[in-house]
Coordinates of C-alpha atoms and ligand atoms in Angstrom, one line a residue:
X1 CA -101.0 142.1 254.4
X2 CA -99.3 139.6 252.0
X3 CA -96.5 138.9 254.4
X4 CA -98.9 138.0 257.1
X5 CA -100.6 135.6 254.6
X6 CA -97.2 134.1 253.8
X7 CA -96.6 133.3 257.5
X8 CA -100.0 131.7 257.7
X9 CA -99.1 129.6 254.7
X10 CA -95.8 128.7 256.4
X11 CA -97.8 127.7 259.5
X12 CA -100.1 125.5 257.4
X13 CA -97.2 123.3 256.3
X14 CA -96.3 122.5 259.9
X15 CA -97.8 119.4 261.5
X16 CA -97.7 120.5 265.0
X17 CA -98.3 124.2 265.3
X18 CA -100.2 124.4 268.5
X19 CA -97.8 127.0 269.9
X20 CA -98.7 129.3 267.0
X21 CA -102.4 129.8 267.9
X22 CA -101.9 133.5 268.1
X23 CA -101.2 133.5 264.3
X24 CA -104.6 134.1 263.1
X25 CA -106.1 135.3 259.8
X26 CA -107.3 138.9 259.9
X27 CA -104.8 139.9 262.5
X28 CA -101.3 141.3 261.9
X29 CA -98.1 139.4 262.4
X30 CA -96.4 142.4 264.0
X31 CA -99.3 142.7 266.4
X32 CA -98.6 140.0 268.9
X33 CA -98.0 136.8 266.9
X34 CA -95.9 134.5 269.0
X35 CA -92.2 134.5 267.9
X36 CA -92.5 137.1 265.2
X37 CA -90.0 139.9 265.6
X38 CA -90.7 143.2 263.8
X39 CA -88.8 146.4 263.4
X40 CA -90.7 149.5 262.4
X41 CA -93.6 147.3 261.2
X42 CA -91.4 145.1 259.1
X43 CA -91.1 141.4 259.9
X44 CA -87.4 140.8 260.5
X45 CA -87.3 137.6 262.5
X46 CA -88.9 134.3 263.4
X47 CA -87.8 133.2 266.9
X48 CA -89.6 129.9 267.2
X49 CA -87.5 128.1 269.7
X50 CA -88.9 125.4 272.1
X51 CA -92.3 125.2 270.5
X52 CA -92.5 121.5 269.7
X53 CA -92.9 122.3 266.0
X54 CA -92.6 119.7 263.3
X55 CA -93.5 119.1 259.7
X56 CA -92.4 120.7 256.5
X57 CA -90.8 124.2 256.5
X58 CA -92.4 126.0 253.5
X59 CA -89.4 128.0 252.3
X60 CA -91.3 129.5 249.4
X61 CA -93.7 131.1 251.8
X62 CA -90.8 132.5 253.8
X63 CA -89.3 133.9 250.6
X64 CA -92.2 136.3 250.4
X65 CA -91.3 137.8 253.8
X66 CA -88.8 140.2 252.3
X67 CA -87.3 141.7 255.5
X68 CA -86.6 138.3 257.2
X69 CA -83.1 138.3 258.6
X70 CA -83.1 135.9 261.5
X71 CA -84.6 132.4 261.9
X72 CA -84.5 130.3 265.0
X73 CA -86.0 126.9 265.2
X74 CA -83.8 125.9 268.1
X75 CA -85.2 122.9 270.1
X76 CA -88.1 121.7 267.9
X77 CA -88.8 118.4 266.2
X78 CA -88.0 119.1 262.6
X79 CA -86.4 116.2 260.7
X80 CA -85.2 115.2 257.2
X81 CA -82.8 117.0 254.8
X82 CA -81.9 120.6 255.5
X83 CA -84.7 122.8 253.9
X84 CA -83.5 125.2 251.2
X85 CA -82.9 128.1 253.6
X86 CA -80.3 129.2 251.0
X87 CA -83.2 130.6 249.0
X88 CA -83.4 133.2 251.6
X89 CA -80.2 134.9 250.5
X90 CA -80.4 137.9 252.9
X91 CA -80.5 135.8 256.1
X92 CA -78.1 136.8 258.9
X93 CA -78.8 134.1 261.4
X94 CA -79.9 130.5 260.8
X95 CA -80.3 128.7 264.1
X96 CA -81.4 125.1 263.8
X97 CA -79.8 123.6 267.0
X98 CA -81.4 120.6 268.7
X99 CA -83.7 119.2 266.0
X100 CA -83.6 115.9 264.1
X101 CA -82.3 117.2 260.7
X102 CA -80.2 114.6 258.9
X103 CA -78.4 113.8 255.7
X104 CA -75.7 115.6 253.8
X105 CA -75.8 119.4 253.2
X106 CA -75.0 120.2 249.6
X107 CA -71.4 121.4 249.1
X108 CA -72.6 124.7 247.6
X109 CA -75.4 125.3 250.1
X110 CA -74.0 128.5 251.5
X111 CA -72.8 129.9 248.3
X112 CA -75.6 132.5 248.0
X113 CA -75.8 133.3 251.7
X114 CA -73.1 136.0 251.8
X115 CA -74.9 138.0 254.5
X116 CA -75.0 135.2 257.0
X117 CA -73.3 135.8 260.4
X118 CA -74.6 133.0 262.6
X119 CA -74.9 129.3 261.5
X120 CA -76.0 127.0 264.3
X121 CA -76.6 123.4 263.1
X122 CA -75.5 121.7 266.3
X123 CA -77.2 118.7 267.9
X124 CA -78.8 117.3 264.8
X125 CA -78.0 114.3 262.7
X126 CA -76.3 115.9 259.8
X127 CA -73.7 113.7 258.0
X128 CA -71.3 113.9 255.1
X129 CA -68.7 116.6 254.6
X130 CA -69.0 120.1 256.1
X131 CA -70.1 122.1 253.1
X132 CA -67.1 123.8 251.6
X133 CA -69.1 126.9 250.8
X134 CA -69.1 127.7 254.5
X135 CA -65.4 128.4 254.1
X136 CA -66.0 131.4 252.0
X137 CA -68.6 133.3 254.1
X138 CA -66.8 136.6 254.8
X139 CA -69.2 137.8 257.4
X140 CA -69.4 134.6 259.5
X141 CA -69.1 135.2 263.2
X142 CA -70.5 132.0 264.8
X143 CA -70.4 128.5 263.5
X144 CA -71.8 125.7 265.6
X145 CA -71.7 122.2 264.2
X146 CA -71.2 120.2 267.4
X147 CA -73.0 117.0 268.1
X148 CA -73.6 115.8 264.5
X149 CA -72.0 113.1 262.3
X150 CA -70.0 115.3 260.0
X151 CA -67.1 113.5 258.5
X152 CA -64.1 114.4 256.2
X153 CA -61.9 117.4 256.8
X154 CA -62.6 120.8 258.2
X155 CA -62.5 123.4 255.4
X156 CA -60.2 126.4 255.8
X157 CA -62.7 128.9 257.2
X158 CA -61.8 132.5 256.7
X159 CA -61.6 133.5 260.3
X160 CA -61.5 137.3 260.1
X161 CA -64.8 137.9 261.9
X162 CA -65.3 134.5 263.4
X163 CA -65.7 134.7 267.2
X164 CA -66.9 131.2 268.0
X165 CA -66.7 127.9 266.4
X166 CA -67.6 124.4 267.6
X167 CA -66.9 121.2 265.7
X168 CA -66.8 118.9 268.7
X169 CA -68.5 115.5 268.8
X170 CA -68.5 114.7 265.1
X171 CA -66.5 112.2 262.9
X172 CA -64.1 114.7 261.4
X173 CA -60.6 113.8 260.2
X174 CA -57.4 115.4 259.1
X175 CA -55.6 118.5 260.1
X176 CA -57.2 121.4 261.9
X177 CA -56.8 124.3 259.4
X178 CA -54.3 127.0 260.3
X179 CA -57.0 129.6 259.9
X180 CA -58.7 128.2 263.0
X181 CA -55.6 128.2 265.2
X182 CA -57.0 130.9 267.5
X183 CA -59.7 128.5 268.7
X184 CA -58.9 126.1 271.6
X185 CA -59.3 122.4 272.3
X186 CA -63.0 122.5 273.2
X187 CA -63.9 123.6 269.7
X188 CA -62.6 120.3 268.3
X189 CA -63.0 117.7 271.1
X190 CA -64.3 114.2 270.4
X191 CA -63.3 113.8 266.8
X192 CA -61.1 110.8 266.7
X193 CA -59.5 111.5 263.4
X194 CA -58.5 115.2 263.8
X195 CA -54.9 116.2 264.3
X196 CA -53.2 119.4 265.2
X197 CA -51.9 121.1 268.3
X198 CA -55.3 121.8 269.8
X199 CA -56.0 118.0 270.0
X200 CA -52.5 117.2 271.0
X201 CA -51.9 114.9 268.0
X202 CA -49.3 115.7 265.4
X203 CA -50.3 115.5 261.8
X204 CA -48.0 113.2 259.9
X205 CA -47.9 115.1 256.6
X206 CA -49.2 118.6 257.0
X207 CA -47.8 120.1 253.8
X208 CA -49.9 117.7 251.7
X209 CA -53.3 117.5 253.3
X210 CA -54.6 115.3 250.4
X211 CA -52.2 112.5 251.4
X212 CA -53.5 112.6 254.9
X213 CA -57.2 112.9 254.0
X214 CA -57.6 110.2 251.5
X215 CA -56.6 107.1 253.4
X216 CA -58.5 108.4 256.5
X217 CA -61.6 109.0 254.5
X218 CA -61.4 105.5 253.1
X219 CA -61.2 104.2 256.6
X220 CA -64.0 106.2 258.1
X221 CA -66.4 106.1 255.2
X222 CA -65.9 102.9 253.2
X223 CA -69.4 103.2 251.7
X224 CA -68.5 106.4 250.0
X225 CA -66.7 104.6 247.2
X226 CA -68.9 102.2 245.3
X227 CA -65.9 100.2 244.1
X228 CA -64.6 100.1 247.7
X229 CA -61.1 100.6 246.4
X230 CA -58.6 103.3 247.3
X231 CA -58.9 104.6 243.7
X232 CA -62.6 105.4 244.3
X233 CA -61.9 107.5 247.4
X234 CA -59.0 109.4 245.7
X235 CA -61.5 110.3 243.0
X236 CA -63.8 111.4 245.7
X237 CA -61.1 113.6 247.3
X238 CA -60.3 115.0 243.9
X239 CA -63.8 116.0 243.3
X240 CA -64.0 117.7 246.7
X241 CA -61.0 119.7 245.6
X242 CA -62.3 120.5 242.2
X243 CA -65.7 121.5 243.4
X244 CA -64.1 123.4 246.3
X245 CA -61.9 125.3 243.8
X246 CA -64.8 125.9 241.5
X247 CA -66.8 127.2 244.5
X248 CA -64.2 129.8 245.2
X249 CA -64.5 131.0 241.6
X250 CA -68.3 131.0 241.9
X251 CA -68.2 133.1 245.0
X252 CA -65.9 135.6 243.4
X253 CA -68.2 135.8 240.4
X254 CA -71.4 136.0 242.5
X255 CA -69.9 138.8 244.7
X256 CA -68.8 140.6 241.5
X257 CA -72.2 140.4 239.9
X258 CA -74.5 140.7 242.9
X259 CA -74.0 144.5 242.7
X260 CA -75.4 144.5 239.2
X261 CA -78.6 142.6 239.9
X262 CA -81.5 143.0 237.6
X263 CA -85.2 143.0 238.5
X264 CA -85.7 140.1 240.9
X265 CA -88.2 138.4 238.7
X266 CA -85.5 138.0 236.1
X267 CA -83.2 136.1 238.3
X268 CA -83.1 133.4 235.7
X269 CA -81.0 135.7 233.6
X270 CA -78.6 136.6 236.3
X271 CA -76.6 133.4 235.8
X272 CA -76.5 134.1 232.1
X273 CA -74.6 137.3 232.8
X274 CA -71.8 135.3 234.2
X275 CA -70.8 134.5 230.6
X276 CA -69.5 138.1 230.5
X277 CA -67.1 137.5 233.3
X278 CA -63.5 137.2 232.5
X279 CA -61.7 133.9 233.2
X280 CA -60.4 133.1 236.6
X281 CA -57.9 130.5 237.3
X282 CA -59.1 127.7 239.5
X283 CA -57.4 128.4 242.8
X284 CA -55.8 125.0 243.2
X285 CA -52.3 125.3 244.6
X286 CA -49.6 124.2 242.2
X287 CA -48.0 121.7 244.6
X288 CA -51.4 120.0 245.3
X289 CA -52.4 119.7 241.7
X290 CA -49.2 118.0 240.9
X291 CA -49.7 115.5 243.7
X292 CA -53.2 114.9 242.7
X293 CA -52.0 114.4 239.1
X294 CA -49.8 111.6 240.4
X295 CA -52.7 109.8 242.0
X296 CA -55.4 110.4 239.4
X297 CA -53.9 110.8 236.0
X298 CA -53.0 107.2 235.6
X299 CA -56.7 106.5 235.4
X300 CA -57.4 109.8 233.7
X301 CA -55.7 111.5 230.8
X302 CA -53.0 108.9 230.3
X303 CA -55.5 106.1 229.7
X304 CA -57.5 107.0 226.7
X305 CA -59.6 103.9 226.5
X306 CA -62.9 105.6 227.3
X307 CA -63.4 103.6 230.5
X308 CA -61.3 105.5 233.0
X309 CA -62.4 105.1 236.6
X310 CA -62.9 108.8 237.1
X311 CA -64.5 110.1 233.9
X312 CA -66.1 107.8 231.3
X313 CA -65.6 109.2 227.8
X314 CA -68.7 108.4 225.8
X315 CA -67.8 110.5 222.7
X316 CA -64.2 111.1 221.9
X317 CA -64.7 113.8 219.2
X318 CA -63.0 116.2 221.5
X319 CA -60.3 113.8 222.6
X320 CA -60.0 111.9 225.9
X321 CA -59.4 113.5 229.2
X322 CA -59.8 112.8 232.9
X323 CA -60.8 114.6 236.0
X324 CA -57.2 115.6 236.5
X325 CA -57.4 117.6 233.3
X326 CA -60.6 119.3 234.4
X327 CA -59.0 120.1 237.8
X328 CA -56.1 121.8 236.2
X329 CA -58.4 123.8 233.9
X330 CA -59.4 127.4 234.6
X331 CA -63.0 127.5 235.6
X332 CA -66.0 129.7 235.7
X333 CA -69.5 129.3 237.0
X334 CA -72.2 129.3 234.4
X335 CA -75.3 128.9 236.5
X336 CA -77.3 126.9 238.9
X337 CA -80.2 125.3 237.0
X338 CA -83.0 123.1 238.2
X339 CA -81.0 119.9 237.4
X340 CA -77.8 121.1 239.1
X341 CA -75.0 123.6 238.7
X342 CA -73.0 124.2 235.5
X343 CA -69.3 125.2 235.2
X344 CA -67.1 126.0 232.3
X345 CA -63.6 124.7 232.3
X346 CA -60.9 125.4 229.7
X347 CA -58.4 122.6 229.7
X348 CA -54.7 122.8 228.9
X349 CA -55.2 121.3 225.5
X350 CA -57.4 124.2 224.6
X351 CA -60.7 122.3 224.7
X352 CA -63.5 124.1 226.7
X353 CA -66.1 122.0 228.3
X354 CA -69.1 122.5 230.5
X355 CA -69.4 120.3 233.6
X356 CA -72.8 119.8 235.0
X357 CA -73.2 118.5 238.5
X358 CA -76.5 116.7 238.5
X359 CA -78.5 116.5 241.7
X360 CA -79.6 113.0 242.5
X361 CA -80.6 111.1 239.2
X362 CA -80.6 107.9 241.1
X363 CA -83.5 106.1 239.4
X364 CA -81.0 103.9 237.5
X365 CA -78.2 101.6 238.7
X366 CA -74.7 102.4 237.7
X367 CA -74.9 100.0 234.7
X368 CA -78.2 101.5 233.6
X369 CA -76.8 105.0 233.9
X370 CA -73.8 103.9 231.9
X371 CA -75.9 102.4 229.1
X372 CA -78.0 105.5 228.9
X373 CA -74.9 107.8 228.7
X374 CA -73.2 105.7 226.1
X375 CA -76.4 105.9 224.0
X376 CA -76.3 109.7 224.3
X377 CA -72.7 109.6 223.3
X378 CA -73.5 108.0 220.0
X379 CA -76.0 110.6 218.9
X380 CA -75.0 112.5 215.8
X381 CA -77.5 115.1 214.7
X382 CA -76.8 118.7 213.6
X383 CA -79.3 120.0 216.2
X384 CA -78.4 117.8 219.2
X385 CA -75.5 118.5 221.6
X386 CA -73.8 115.1 222.1
X387 CA -72.2 114.8 225.6
X388 CA -68.5 113.9 225.9
X389 CA -68.2 112.2 229.2
X390 CA -69.7 111.4 232.5
X391 CA -68.7 110.6 236.1
X392 CA -70.9 108.5 238.3
X393 CA -71.1 108.1 242.0
X394 CA -74.2 107.4 243.9
X395 CA -74.2 110.8 245.5
X396 CA -73.1 112.8 242.5
X397 CA -73.1 112.7 238.8
X398 CA -71.1 114.9 236.4
X399 CA -72.1 115.3 232.8
X400 CA -69.4 116.9 230.5
X401 CA -70.3 118.5 227.2
X402 CA -68.5 120.7 224.8
X403 CA -68.7 124.4 225.6
X404 CA -70.6 126.3 223.0
X405 CA -69.3 129.9 222.9
X406 CA -72.4 131.7 221.7
X407 CA -74.3 130.4 224.7
X408 CA -78.0 129.9 225.0
X409 CA -80.9 131.2 223.1
X410 CA -82.3 132.6 226.3
X411 CA -79.2 134.7 226.8
X412 CA -79.1 135.9 223.2
X413 CA -82.8 136.8 223.2
X414 CA -83.1 138.5 226.5
X415 CA -79.8 138.6 228.3
X416 CA -77.9 141.5 226.9
X417 CA -79.2 143.5 224.0
X418 CA -75.7 143.6 222.5
X419 CA -74.2 142.5 219.3
X420 CA -75.6 139.0 219.2
X421 CA -79.1 140.1 219.8
X422 CA -78.9 142.5 216.8
X423 CA -77.7 139.5 214.8
X424 CA -80.9 137.6 215.6
X425 CA -82.6 138.8 212.4
X426 CA -85.6 137.0 210.9
X427 CA -83.7 134.5 208.8
X428 CA -81.6 133.5 211.8
X429 CA -84.6 133.2 214.0
X430 CA -86.4 131.1 211.4
X431 CA -83.3 128.8 211.2
X432 CA -83.3 128.4 215.0
X433 CA -87.0 127.5 215.1
X434 CA -86.6 125.0 212.3
X435 CA -83.5 123.5 213.9
X436 CA -85.2 123.2 217.3
X437 CA -88.1 121.4 215.7
X438 CA -85.8 119.1 213.8
X439 CA -83.8 118.3 216.9
X440 CA -87.0 117.5 218.8
X441 CA -88.3 115.4 216.0
X442 CA -85.1 113.4 216.1
X443 CA -85.3 112.9 219.8
X444 CA -88.9 111.8 219.5
X445 CA -87.8 109.0 217.1
X446 CA -84.6 108.1 218.8
X447 CA -86.2 108.0 222.3
X448 CA -89.6 106.9 221.2
X449 CA -89.8 104.5 224.1
X450 CA -89.5 107.4 226.6
X451 CA -92.6 109.0 227.9
X452 CA -90.8 112.4 227.6
X453 CA -88.2 112.2 224.9
X454 CA -86.7 115.6 225.7
X455 CA -88.5 116.7 228.9
X456 CA -86.6 119.9 229.5
X457 CA -86.9 121.9 226.3
X458 CA -86.6 125.6 227.0
X459 CA -84.5 128.4 225.6
X460 CA -81.7 128.0 228.2
X461 CA -81.2 124.5 226.9
X462 CA -80.9 125.6 223.3
X463 CA -77.3 126.5 222.6
X464 CA -76.3 128.2 219.4
X465 CA -73.3 127.2 217.2
X466 CA -71.1 129.8 215.5
X467 CA -73.5 129.9 212.6
X468 CA -76.6 129.9 214.7
X469 CA -77.5 126.3 214.3
X470 CA -79.4 125.4 217.5
X471 CA -78.2 122.5 219.6
X472 CA -80.5 120.9 222.1
X473 CA -79.1 119.9 225.5
X474 CA -80.3 118.4 228.7
X475 CA -82.5 115.9 226.9
X476 CA -83.8 112.4 227.7
X477 CA -83.0 112.6 231.4
X478 CA -86.5 112.0 232.5
X479 CA -86.1 108.2 233.2
X480 CA -83.0 108.8 235.3
X481 CA -84.9 110.9 237.8
X482 CA -87.4 110.1 240.5
X483 CA -90.9 111.4 239.7
X484 CA -91.0 114.1 242.4
X485 CA -87.6 115.3 241.3
X486 CA -88.6 115.4 237.7
X487 CA -91.8 117.2 238.4
X488 CA -89.8 119.9 240.2
X489 CA -87.0 120.2 237.8
X490 CA -88.3 119.6 234.3
X491 CA -89.8 122.3 232.2
X492 CA -92.2 119.9 230.4
X493 CA -94.1 119.6 233.7
X494 CA -95.3 123.1 233.1
X495 CA -97.5 121.9 230.3
X496 CA -101.1 122.4 231.6
X497 CA -102.0 118.7 231.5
X498 CA -98.9 117.4 233.3
X499 CA -100.8 116.9 236.6
X500 CA -102.6 114.1 234.8
X501 CA -99.3 112.6 233.7
X502 CA -96.7 113.6 231.2
X503 CA -96.5 112.5 227.6
X504 CA -94.9 113.4 224.3
X505 CA -97.4 116.2 224.1
X506 CA -95.6 118.1 226.9
X507 CA -92.5 118.4 224.7
X508 CA -94.6 119.9 222.0
X509 CA -95.9 122.5 224.4
X510 CA -92.3 123.4 225.2
X511 CA -91.5 123.7 221.5
X512 CA -94.5 126.1 221.2
X513 CA -93.2 128.3 224.1
X514 CA -89.9 128.6 222.3
X515 CA -91.5 129.5 219.0
X516 CA -93.6 132.2 220.7
X517 CA -90.6 133.4 222.6
X518 CA -88.6 133.8 219.4
X519 CA -91.4 135.6 217.6
X520 CA -92.4 138.0 220.3
X521 CA -88.9 138.5 221.8
X522 CA -90.6 138.4 225.2
X523 CA -89.4 136.5 228.2
X524 CA -92.1 133.8 228.9
X525 CA -93.6 133.9 232.3
X526 CA -93.8 130.1 232.0
X527 CA -90.0 130.0 232.7
X528 CA -90.5 131.6 236.1
X529 CA -91.6 129.2 238.8
X530 CA -93.4 131.7 241.0
X531 CA -95.3 132.9 238.0
X532 CA -94.3 136.5 238.7
X533 CA -92.8 138.5 235.9
X534 CA -92.3 137.8 232.2
X535 CA -95.0 137.7 229.6
X536 CA -97.6 135.0 229.5
X537 CA -96.8 134.4 225.8
X538 CA -99.5 131.7 225.4
X539 CA -102.3 133.9 226.6
X540 CA -101.0 137.0 224.8
X541 CA -100.7 135.3 221.5
X542 CA -104.0 133.6 221.8
X543 CA -105.8 136.9 222.4
X544 CA -103.9 138.6 219.6
X545 CA -104.9 135.8 217.2
X546 CA -108.6 135.9 218.2
X547 CA -108.5 139.7 217.7
X548 CA -106.6 139.4 214.4
X549 CA -103.8 141.7 215.5
X550 CA -101.0 139.2 215.3
X551 CA -98.6 141.7 213.7
X552 CA -98.7 144.0 216.8
X553 CA -97.1 141.4 219.0
X554 CA -94.2 140.4 216.8
X555 CA -90.8 141.6 218.1
X556 CA -90.3 145.0 216.6
X557 CA -86.6 144.0 216.1
X558 CA -87.6 141.7 213.3
X559 CA -90.4 143.7 211.8
X560 CA -87.8 145.5 209.6
X561 CA -88.2 142.6 207.1
X562 CA -91.8 143.4 206.0
X563 CA -91.7 140.7 203.3
X564 CA -91.5 138.0 206.0
X565 CA -94.4 139.2 208.1
X566 CA -96.9 136.8 206.7
X567 CA -94.4 134.0 207.4
X568 CA -94.1 135.2 211.0
X569 CA -97.8 135.3 211.4
X570 CA -98.2 131.8 210.2
X571 CA -95.5 130.6 212.6
X572 CA -97.3 132.4 215.4
X573 CA -100.3 130.2 214.6
X574 CA -98.1 127.1 214.6
X575 CA -96.7 128.2 218.0
X576 CA -100.2 128.7 219.3
X577 CA -101.3 125.3 218.1
X578 CA -98.3 123.7 220.0
X579 CA -99.3 125.5 223.2
X580 CA -103.0 124.5 223.1
X581 CA -103.9 124.0 226.7
X582 CA -105.9 120.9 225.9
X583 CA -103.3 118.3 225.0
X584 CA -105.8 116.5 222.7
X585 CA -106.1 119.6 220.6
X586 CA -102.4 120.2 220.4
X587 CA -100.8 119.7 217.0
X588 CA -98.8 116.6 216.3
X589 CA -95.1 117.1 216.2
X590 CA -94.6 115.7 212.7
X591 CA -97.4 118.0 211.4
X592 CA -95.8 121.0 213.2
X593 CA -92.4 120.2 211.6
X594 CA -94.0 119.9 208.2
X595 CA -95.8 123.2 208.5
X596 CA -92.6 125.0 209.6
X597 CA -90.7 123.4 206.7
X598 CA -93.3 124.6 204.3
X599 CA -92.6 128.2 205.3
X600 CA -89.0 127.8 204.3
X601 CA -88.2 130.0 201.3
Ligands
ATP1 N1 -72.5 123.4 226.6 C1 -72.7 124.6 226.9 N2 -72.1 125.6 226.3 C2 -72.3 126.9 226.6 N3 -73.1 127.3 227.6 C3 -73.8 126.4 228.3 C4 -73.6 125.0 228.0 N4 -74.5 124.3 228.8 C5 -75.1 125.2 229.6 N5 -74.7 126.5 229.3 C6 -75.1 127.7 229.9 O1 -75.1 127.6 231.3 C7 -76.3 128.0 231.8 C8 -76.6 127.2 233.0 O2 -76.9 125.9 232.5 P1 -77.8 124.9 233.3 O3 -78.1 123.8 232.3 O4 -77.2 124.5 234.6 O5 -79.1 125.7 233.6 P2 -80.6 125.8 233.0 O6 -80.5 125.3 231.6 O7 -81.1 127.1 233.3 O8 -81.4 124.7 233.9 P3 -81.6 123.2 233.8 O9 -80.8 122.6 234.9 O10 -83.0 123.0 234.0 O11 -81.1 122.7 232.4 C9 -77.3 127.9 230.7 O12 -78.4 128.8 230.8 C10 -76.5 128.1 229.4 O13 -76.5 129.5 229.1

């Protein structure tokens, strides 16, 4: 069956799979494959301990094994960054002890793993902070992190169901959280910087953990702050707190909404639904936010020069603010896109912003990144969202923009067939298409030196102003990314020719998808990475055109305006010429814009 095939695909990605000889095509996984655990004919576990396995772990293959609940790779030879096991949201046990995994685990790694009971990461080479998202796992029973190089503080794990923890032999610092007081000395041994009764060392200032943590972090991890100054590390501490706070909100929202999941294939929309959630205060304790204010705001809100050490303001149309202001804001998770996660924050001065935590983006130096962001900040065009500020550290970048209340085109078209969808009548849809084309045209002249002036044009990156003027966001980021990262994350890479290299033409393909999406009202399958679900709008429109039945595929919601049908049909043809699979045959952007403008009444 397909699950057996998925396991064979997983096996293929391994470089040393001798122990899996029993996994053969034309046999069944539940019929004697080594290490495969089944229950009533359903594959529920992979117990692959002590098998000398190495190579890549193909998570997407494992994703197809729907019943998978436990994974053990204990004592093998896997190495590198932790694979994205968090894509397997239903896992109950993740046992990776005694391998060579290394690097930092993303702070939000466990956010979507609310079923997990056992996490064994011991005896690897993991470094960086213990991911704060572990602290919020309500079902966690066993946590084994011993024998790694984790640094920073131990997060306050909710200990209700926890029966065993081990943090020993790491580089942890700061106080042992009160929530772990039931665990003894062995669980914390050999971490020189820890304090608390279990390790027989008094903490000097327990009621203010920030005060303890920051200097110690600066001592143990000097490389973490590029400036090397104390200021840099307090910014680091602040971010940990902000992100930690935001994570709590995120988890609350995810738990709230997970009971209302849609069809799996439409997972893309799930995050959009988070817009509907009410506001939640960022759970940063009052006393702490005031101490943090003391340490940060002198570089933040009080210094409005646009070159604050924490946030660099590149566009002051919404005033100046610092990380401290963001920290005090009430926050809400918007989603986790391919470039990173997005949060909404409402600041005390009433300004609402979106903070995007970008993954990686390390192709430029700090100076290069700064120059690029300042260039973005100067953009003034009615169809482009100009960012407000950024924060740069080697391991994390934040990009701050104004929050646009109506949200994205994706959400309005497909998210919730509520009031806004009804408002998307033909004149408004036409206005959106024209605005998107103008915005793209502007980027193509402004960033004409870039191989991909937008690179990530899709309906979730088209935000709508109060009067439905579209605003393009997430543009021109291509040069900041490494090529494998860009190929993974950017929608322009879905253009059929992208395997031979990307060009301006890829943006035109993306524009075409949006035009077809707006006209048909269908969710394009092109937006879904596994290709399952949605409508292949390109194919559908092409065959409708060749059979001269264009009118049949136009969204019935706009067919009420009969007079405009010929206009819609002509736009459908323009959309089709933008999505020509052969890039040579694809229409030129200026020509496409001109044809759209000609349809204006
Ligand atoms: N400035 C903004 N104002 C209002 N909503 C926003 C803003 N920026 C993003 N959003 C919303 O948050 C959601 C998540 O944004 P995010 O950019 O992280 O994801 P994405 O667009 O799906 O993926 P990608 O990372 O590839 O851009 C978006 O779909 C959009 O609805």
